[in-house]
PDB file of C-alpha atoms in Angstrom:
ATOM      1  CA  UNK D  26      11.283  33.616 -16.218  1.00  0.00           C
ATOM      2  CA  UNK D  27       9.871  29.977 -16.397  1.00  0.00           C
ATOM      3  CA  UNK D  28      12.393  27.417 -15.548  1.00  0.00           C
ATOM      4  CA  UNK D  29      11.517  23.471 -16.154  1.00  0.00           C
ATOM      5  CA  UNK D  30      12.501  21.513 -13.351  1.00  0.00           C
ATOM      6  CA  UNK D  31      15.742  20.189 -15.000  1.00  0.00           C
ATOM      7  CA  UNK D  32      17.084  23.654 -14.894  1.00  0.00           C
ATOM      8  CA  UNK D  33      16.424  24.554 -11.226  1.00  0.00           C
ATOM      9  CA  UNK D  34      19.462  24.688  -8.958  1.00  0.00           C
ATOM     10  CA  UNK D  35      18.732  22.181  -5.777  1.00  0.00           C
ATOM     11  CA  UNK D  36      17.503  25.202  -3.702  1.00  0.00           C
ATOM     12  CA  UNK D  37      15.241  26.208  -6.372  1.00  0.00           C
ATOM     13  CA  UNK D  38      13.427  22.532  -6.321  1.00  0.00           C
ATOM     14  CA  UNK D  39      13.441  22.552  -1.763  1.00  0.00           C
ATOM     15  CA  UNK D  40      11.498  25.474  -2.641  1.00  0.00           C
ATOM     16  CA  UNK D  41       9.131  24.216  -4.930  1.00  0.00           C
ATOM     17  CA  UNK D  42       8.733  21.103  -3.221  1.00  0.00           C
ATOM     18  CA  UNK D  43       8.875  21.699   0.647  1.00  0.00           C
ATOM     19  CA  UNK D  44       8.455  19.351   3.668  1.00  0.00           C
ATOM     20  CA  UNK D  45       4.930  18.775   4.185  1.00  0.00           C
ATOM     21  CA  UNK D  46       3.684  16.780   7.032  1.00  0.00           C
ATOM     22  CA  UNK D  47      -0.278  15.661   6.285  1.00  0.00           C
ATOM     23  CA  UNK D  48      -2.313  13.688   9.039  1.00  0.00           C
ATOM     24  CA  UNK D  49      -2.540  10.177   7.803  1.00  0.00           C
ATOM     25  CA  UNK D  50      -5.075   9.274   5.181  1.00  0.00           C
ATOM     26  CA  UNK D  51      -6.856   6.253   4.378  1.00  0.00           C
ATOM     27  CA  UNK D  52      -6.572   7.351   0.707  1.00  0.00           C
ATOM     28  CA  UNK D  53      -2.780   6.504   0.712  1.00  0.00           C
ATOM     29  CA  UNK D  54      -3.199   2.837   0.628  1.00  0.00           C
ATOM     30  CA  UNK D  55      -5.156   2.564  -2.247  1.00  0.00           C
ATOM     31  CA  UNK D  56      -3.221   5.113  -4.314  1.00  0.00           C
ATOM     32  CA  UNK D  57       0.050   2.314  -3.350  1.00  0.00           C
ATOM     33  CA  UNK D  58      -2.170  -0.412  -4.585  1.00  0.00           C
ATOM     34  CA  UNK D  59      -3.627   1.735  -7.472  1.00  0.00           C
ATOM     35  CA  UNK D  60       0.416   2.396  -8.601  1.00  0.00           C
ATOM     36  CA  UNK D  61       1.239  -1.063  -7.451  1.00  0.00           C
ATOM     37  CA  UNK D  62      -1.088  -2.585 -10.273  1.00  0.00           C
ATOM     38  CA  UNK D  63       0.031  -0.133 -13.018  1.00  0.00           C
ATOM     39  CA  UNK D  64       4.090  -0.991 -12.250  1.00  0.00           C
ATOM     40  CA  UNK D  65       2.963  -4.989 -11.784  1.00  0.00           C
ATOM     41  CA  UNK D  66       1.237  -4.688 -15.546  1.00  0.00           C
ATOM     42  CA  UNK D  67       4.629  -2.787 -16.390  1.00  0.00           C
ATOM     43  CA  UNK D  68       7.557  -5.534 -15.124  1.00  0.00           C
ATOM     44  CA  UNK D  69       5.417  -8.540 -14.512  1.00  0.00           C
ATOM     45  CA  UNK D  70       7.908 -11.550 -13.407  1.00  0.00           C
ATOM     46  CA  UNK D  71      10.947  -9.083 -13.014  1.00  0.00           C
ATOM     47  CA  UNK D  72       9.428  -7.882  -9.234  1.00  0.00           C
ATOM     48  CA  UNK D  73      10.142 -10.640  -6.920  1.00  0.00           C
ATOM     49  CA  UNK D  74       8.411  -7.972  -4.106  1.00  0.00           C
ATOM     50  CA  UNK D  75       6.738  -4.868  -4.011  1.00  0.00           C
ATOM     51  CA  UNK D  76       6.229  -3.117  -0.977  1.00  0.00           C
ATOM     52  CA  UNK D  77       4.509  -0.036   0.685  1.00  0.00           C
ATOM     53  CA  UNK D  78       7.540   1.899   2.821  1.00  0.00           C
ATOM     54  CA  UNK D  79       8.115   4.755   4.496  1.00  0.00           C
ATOM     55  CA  UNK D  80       5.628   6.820   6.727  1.00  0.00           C
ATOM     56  CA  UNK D  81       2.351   6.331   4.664  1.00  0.00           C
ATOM     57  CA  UNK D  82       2.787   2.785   5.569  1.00  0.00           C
ATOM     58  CA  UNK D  83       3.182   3.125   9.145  1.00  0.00           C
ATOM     59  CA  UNK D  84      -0.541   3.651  11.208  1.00  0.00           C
ATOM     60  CA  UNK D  85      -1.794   7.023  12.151  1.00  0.00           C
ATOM     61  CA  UNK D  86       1.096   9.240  12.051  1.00  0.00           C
ATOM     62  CA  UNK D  87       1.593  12.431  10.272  1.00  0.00           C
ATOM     63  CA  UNK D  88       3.636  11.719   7.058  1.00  0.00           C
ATOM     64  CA  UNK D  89       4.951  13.272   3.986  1.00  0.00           C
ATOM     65  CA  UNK D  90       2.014  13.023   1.525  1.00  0.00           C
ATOM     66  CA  UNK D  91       4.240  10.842  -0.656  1.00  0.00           C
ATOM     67  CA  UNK D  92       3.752   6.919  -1.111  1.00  0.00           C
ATOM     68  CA  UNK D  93       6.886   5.374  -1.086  1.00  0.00           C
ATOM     69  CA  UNK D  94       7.012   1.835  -2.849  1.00  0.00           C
ATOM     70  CA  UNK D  95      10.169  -0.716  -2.780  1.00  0.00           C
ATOM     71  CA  UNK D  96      10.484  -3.058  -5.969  1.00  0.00           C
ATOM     72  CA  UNK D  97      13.323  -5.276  -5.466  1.00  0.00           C
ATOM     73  CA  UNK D  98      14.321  -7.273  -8.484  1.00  0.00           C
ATOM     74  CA  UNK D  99      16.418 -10.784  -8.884  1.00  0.00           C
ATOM     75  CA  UNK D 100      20.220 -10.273  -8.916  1.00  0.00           C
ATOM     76  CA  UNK D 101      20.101 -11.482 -12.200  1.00  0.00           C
ATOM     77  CA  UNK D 102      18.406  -9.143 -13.683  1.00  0.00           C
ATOM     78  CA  UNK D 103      19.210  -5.682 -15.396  1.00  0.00           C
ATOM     79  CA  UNK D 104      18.688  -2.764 -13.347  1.00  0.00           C
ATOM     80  CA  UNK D 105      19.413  -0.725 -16.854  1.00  0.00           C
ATOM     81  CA  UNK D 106      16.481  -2.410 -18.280  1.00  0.00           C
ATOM     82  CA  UNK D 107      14.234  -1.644 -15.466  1.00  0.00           C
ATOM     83  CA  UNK D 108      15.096   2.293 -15.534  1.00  0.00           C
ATOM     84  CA  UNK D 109      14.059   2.437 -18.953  1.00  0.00           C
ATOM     85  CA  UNK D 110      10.653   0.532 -18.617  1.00  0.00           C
ATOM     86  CA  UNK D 111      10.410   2.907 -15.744  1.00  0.00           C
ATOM     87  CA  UNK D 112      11.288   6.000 -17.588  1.00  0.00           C
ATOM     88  CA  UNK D 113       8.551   5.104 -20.553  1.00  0.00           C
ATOM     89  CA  UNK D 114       5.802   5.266 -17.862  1.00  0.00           C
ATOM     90  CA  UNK D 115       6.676   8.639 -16.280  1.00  0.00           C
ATOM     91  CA  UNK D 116       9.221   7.848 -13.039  1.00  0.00           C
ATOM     92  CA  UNK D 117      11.866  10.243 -13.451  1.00  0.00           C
ATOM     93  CA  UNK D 118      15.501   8.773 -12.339  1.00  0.00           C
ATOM     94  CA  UNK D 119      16.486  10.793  -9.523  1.00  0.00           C
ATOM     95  CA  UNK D 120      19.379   9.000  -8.241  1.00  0.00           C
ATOM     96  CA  UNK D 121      21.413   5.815  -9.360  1.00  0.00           C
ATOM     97  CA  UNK D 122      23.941   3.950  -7.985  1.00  0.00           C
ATOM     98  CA  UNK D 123      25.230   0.238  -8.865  1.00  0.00           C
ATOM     99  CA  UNK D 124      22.644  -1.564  -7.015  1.00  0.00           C
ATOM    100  CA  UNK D 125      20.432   1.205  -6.368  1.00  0.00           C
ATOM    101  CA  UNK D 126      17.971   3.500  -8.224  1.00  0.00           C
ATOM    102  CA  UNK D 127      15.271   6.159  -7.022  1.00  0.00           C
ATOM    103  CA  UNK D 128      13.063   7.428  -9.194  1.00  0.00           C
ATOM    104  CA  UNK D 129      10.001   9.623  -8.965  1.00  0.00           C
ATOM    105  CA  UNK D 130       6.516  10.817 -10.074  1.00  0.00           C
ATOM    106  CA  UNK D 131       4.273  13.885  -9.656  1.00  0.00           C
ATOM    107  CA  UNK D 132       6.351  16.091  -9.503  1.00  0.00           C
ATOM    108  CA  UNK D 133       5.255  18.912 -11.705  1.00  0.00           C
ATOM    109  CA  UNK D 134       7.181  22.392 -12.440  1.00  0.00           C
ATOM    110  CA  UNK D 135       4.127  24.062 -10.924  1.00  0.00           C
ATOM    111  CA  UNK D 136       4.469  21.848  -7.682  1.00  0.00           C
ATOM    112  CA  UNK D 137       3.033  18.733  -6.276  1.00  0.00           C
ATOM    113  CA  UNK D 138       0.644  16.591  -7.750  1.00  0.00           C
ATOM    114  CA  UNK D 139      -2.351  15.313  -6.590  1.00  0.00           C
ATOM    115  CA  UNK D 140      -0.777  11.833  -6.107  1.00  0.00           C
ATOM    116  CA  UNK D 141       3.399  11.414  -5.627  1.00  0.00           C
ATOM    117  CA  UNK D 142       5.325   8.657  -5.560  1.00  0.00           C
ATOM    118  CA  UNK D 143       9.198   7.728  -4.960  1.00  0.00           C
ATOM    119  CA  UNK D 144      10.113   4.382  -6.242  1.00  0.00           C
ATOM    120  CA  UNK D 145      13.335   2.741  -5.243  1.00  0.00           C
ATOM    121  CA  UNK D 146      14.749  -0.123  -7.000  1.00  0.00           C
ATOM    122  CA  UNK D 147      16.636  -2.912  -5.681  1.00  0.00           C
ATOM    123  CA  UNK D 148      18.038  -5.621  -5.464  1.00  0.00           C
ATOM    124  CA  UNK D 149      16.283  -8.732  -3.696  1.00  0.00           C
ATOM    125  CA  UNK D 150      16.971  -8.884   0.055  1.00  0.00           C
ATOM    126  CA  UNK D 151      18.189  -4.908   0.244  1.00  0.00           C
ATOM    127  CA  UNK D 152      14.971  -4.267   2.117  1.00  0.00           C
ATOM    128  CA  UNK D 153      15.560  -2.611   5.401  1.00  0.00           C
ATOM    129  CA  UNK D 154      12.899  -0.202   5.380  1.00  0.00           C
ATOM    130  CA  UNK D 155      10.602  -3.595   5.744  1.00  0.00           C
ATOM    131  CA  UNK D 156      11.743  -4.215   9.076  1.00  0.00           C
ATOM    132  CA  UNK D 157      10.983  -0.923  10.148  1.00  0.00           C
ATOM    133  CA  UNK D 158       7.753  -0.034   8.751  1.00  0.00           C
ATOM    134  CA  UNK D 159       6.938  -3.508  10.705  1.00  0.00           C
ATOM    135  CA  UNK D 160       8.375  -2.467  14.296  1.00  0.00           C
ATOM    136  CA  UNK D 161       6.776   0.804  14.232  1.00  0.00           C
ATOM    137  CA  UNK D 162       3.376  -0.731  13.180  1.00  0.00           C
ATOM    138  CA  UNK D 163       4.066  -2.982  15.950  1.00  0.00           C
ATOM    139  CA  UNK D 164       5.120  -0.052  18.580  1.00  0.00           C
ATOM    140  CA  UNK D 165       2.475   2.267  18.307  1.00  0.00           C
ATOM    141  CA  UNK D 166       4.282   4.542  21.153  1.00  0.00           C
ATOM    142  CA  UNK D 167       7.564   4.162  19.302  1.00  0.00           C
ATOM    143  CA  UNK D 168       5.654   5.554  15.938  1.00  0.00           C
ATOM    144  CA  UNK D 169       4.633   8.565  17.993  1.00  0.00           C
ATOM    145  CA  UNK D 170       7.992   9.177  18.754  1.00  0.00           C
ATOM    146  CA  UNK D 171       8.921   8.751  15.252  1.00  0.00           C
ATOM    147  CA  UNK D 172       6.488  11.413  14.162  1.00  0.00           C
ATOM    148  CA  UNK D 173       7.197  14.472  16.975  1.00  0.00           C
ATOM    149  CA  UNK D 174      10.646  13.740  15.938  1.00  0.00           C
ATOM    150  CA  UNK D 175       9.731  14.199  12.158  1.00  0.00           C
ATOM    151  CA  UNK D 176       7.217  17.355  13.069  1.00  0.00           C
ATOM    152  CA  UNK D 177      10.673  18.966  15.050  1.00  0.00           C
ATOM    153  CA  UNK D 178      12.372  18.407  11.811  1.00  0.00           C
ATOM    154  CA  UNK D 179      10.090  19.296   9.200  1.00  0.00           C
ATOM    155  CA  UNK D 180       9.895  23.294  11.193  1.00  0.00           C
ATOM    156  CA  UNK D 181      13.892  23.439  10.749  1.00  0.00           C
ATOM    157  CA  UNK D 182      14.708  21.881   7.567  1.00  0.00           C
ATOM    158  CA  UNK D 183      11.452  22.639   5.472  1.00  0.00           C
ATOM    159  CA  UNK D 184      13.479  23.520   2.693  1.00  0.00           C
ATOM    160  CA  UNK D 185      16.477  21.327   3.038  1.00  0.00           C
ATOM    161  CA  UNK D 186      14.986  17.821   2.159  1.00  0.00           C
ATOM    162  CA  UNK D 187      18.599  16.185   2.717  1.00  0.00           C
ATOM    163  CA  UNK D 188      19.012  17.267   6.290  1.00  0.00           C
ATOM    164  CA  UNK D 189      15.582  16.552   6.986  1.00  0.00           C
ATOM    165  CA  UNK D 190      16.537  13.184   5.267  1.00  0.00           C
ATOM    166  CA  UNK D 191      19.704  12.702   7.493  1.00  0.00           C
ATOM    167  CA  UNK D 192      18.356  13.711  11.065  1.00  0.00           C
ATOM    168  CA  UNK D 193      16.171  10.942  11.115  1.00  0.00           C
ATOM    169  CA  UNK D 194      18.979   7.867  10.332  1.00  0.00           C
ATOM    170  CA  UNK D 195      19.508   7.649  14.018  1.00  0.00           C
ATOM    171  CA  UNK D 196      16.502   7.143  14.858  1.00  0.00           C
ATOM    172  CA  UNK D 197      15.394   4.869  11.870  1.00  0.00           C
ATOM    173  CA  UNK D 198      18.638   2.464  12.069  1.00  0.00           C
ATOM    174  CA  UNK D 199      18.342   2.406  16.108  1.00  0.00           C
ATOM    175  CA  UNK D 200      15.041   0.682  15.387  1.00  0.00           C
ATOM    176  CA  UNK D 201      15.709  -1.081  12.032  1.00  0.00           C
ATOM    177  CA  UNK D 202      18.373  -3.002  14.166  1.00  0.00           C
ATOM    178  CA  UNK D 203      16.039  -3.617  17.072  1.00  0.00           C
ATOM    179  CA  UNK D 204      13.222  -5.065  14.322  1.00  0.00           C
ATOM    180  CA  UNK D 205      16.305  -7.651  12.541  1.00  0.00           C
ATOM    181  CA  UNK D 206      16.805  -9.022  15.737  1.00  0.00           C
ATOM    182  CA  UNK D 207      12.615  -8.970  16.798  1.00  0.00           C
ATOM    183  CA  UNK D 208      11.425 -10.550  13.389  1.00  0.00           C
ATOM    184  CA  UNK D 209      14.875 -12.785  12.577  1.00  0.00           C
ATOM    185  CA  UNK D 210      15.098 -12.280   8.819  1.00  0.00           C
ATOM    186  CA  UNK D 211      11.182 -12.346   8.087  1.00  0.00           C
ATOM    187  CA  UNK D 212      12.281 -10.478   4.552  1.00  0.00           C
ATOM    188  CA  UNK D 213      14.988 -12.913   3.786  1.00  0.00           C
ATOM    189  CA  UNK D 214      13.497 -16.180   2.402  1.00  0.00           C
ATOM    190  CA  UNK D 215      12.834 -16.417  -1.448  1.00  0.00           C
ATOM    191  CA  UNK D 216       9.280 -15.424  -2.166  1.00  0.00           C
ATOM    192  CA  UNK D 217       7.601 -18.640  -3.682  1.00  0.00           C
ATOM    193  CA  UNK D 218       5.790 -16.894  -6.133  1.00  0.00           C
ATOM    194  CA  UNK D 219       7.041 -14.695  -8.769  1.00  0.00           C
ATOM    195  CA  UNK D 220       6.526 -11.701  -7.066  1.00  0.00           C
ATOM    196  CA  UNK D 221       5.236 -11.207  -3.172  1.00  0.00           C
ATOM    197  CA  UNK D 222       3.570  -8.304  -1.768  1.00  0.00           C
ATOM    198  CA  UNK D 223       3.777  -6.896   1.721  1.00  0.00           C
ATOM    199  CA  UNK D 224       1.810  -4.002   2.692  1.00  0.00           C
TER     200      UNK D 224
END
């Protein structure tokens, strides 16, 4: 019996959508920059920075084929208005708190698509993930690390995306901490344009 994907139980969408650990790909980059101009076109001044995160941005390590991209917005802006604009282009809202939203796109009730992206919304300055895509750039024996830790992972929890999720915090806020204290709040000063990139 066909179910969309709004009426799958959790389990039902770990299923459908497993861990999947690709080598890198060049092709990543330009897909973020590809989905970088189409949300750019769709919020214009209300981006003070968009980003390229997670493990697509990180050299040469295995990585969930999924771009991850961090927009983070002026406090003084609606984060309401943002999910809708968001909404009206495809991202699906897959979790919302008060200054946080994650959203998605490609996936499809058949599966992956070709290109997936998660989107997480926030506000300026919340931008952690920065500081560590830069350290383990910067520590190319530290990414390796990273990525037999997230090959050990992906075997045990390839259907449980949360606990895949959660065994890698140690790791990930060991190393965010060591990167604050490395780079000394390199994220923290007011772009001086309207928005700022950092890839």
């Amino acid at each position: 019996m066909y179910k969309s994907l709004s009426e799958m139980t959790l389990e039902e969408l770990w299923e459908l959508f497993p861990i999947i650990l690709s080598e890198h790909k060049s092709c990543w980059g330009h897909w973020y920059e590809e989905e970088k101009q189409n949300i750019m076109s769709l919020l214009h001044d209300e981006i003070l920075r968009i980003s390229h995160i997670g493990s697509t941005a990180i050299n040469s390590i295995m990585a969930k084929p999924i771009i991850d991209i961090l927009v983070e917005i002026p406090k003084n802006v609606s984060m309401a208005d943002i999910k809708k604009k968001l909404a009206d282009s495809g991202y699906i809202c897959m979790w919302e708190g008060e200054n946080r939203k994650s959203f998605n796109k490609g996936y499809t009730d058949k599966g992956f698509a070709e290109k997936v992206f998660h989107l997480h919304l926030r506000y300026y300055g919340d931008n952690d993930e920065l500081y560590f895509r830069d350290y383990m750039n910067d520590h190319p024996a530290l990414a390796k690390e990273y990525e037999k830790l997230k090959i050990s992972l992906r075997k045990k929890y390839e259907h449980n995306r949360d606990a895949y999720t959660q065994a890698k915090t140690a790791f990930i806020s060991k190393y965010t901490q060591s990167a604050k204290i490395k780079y000394v709040n390199r994220y923290e000063a007011p772009p001086c344009l309207p928005w700022k990139e950092t890839t």
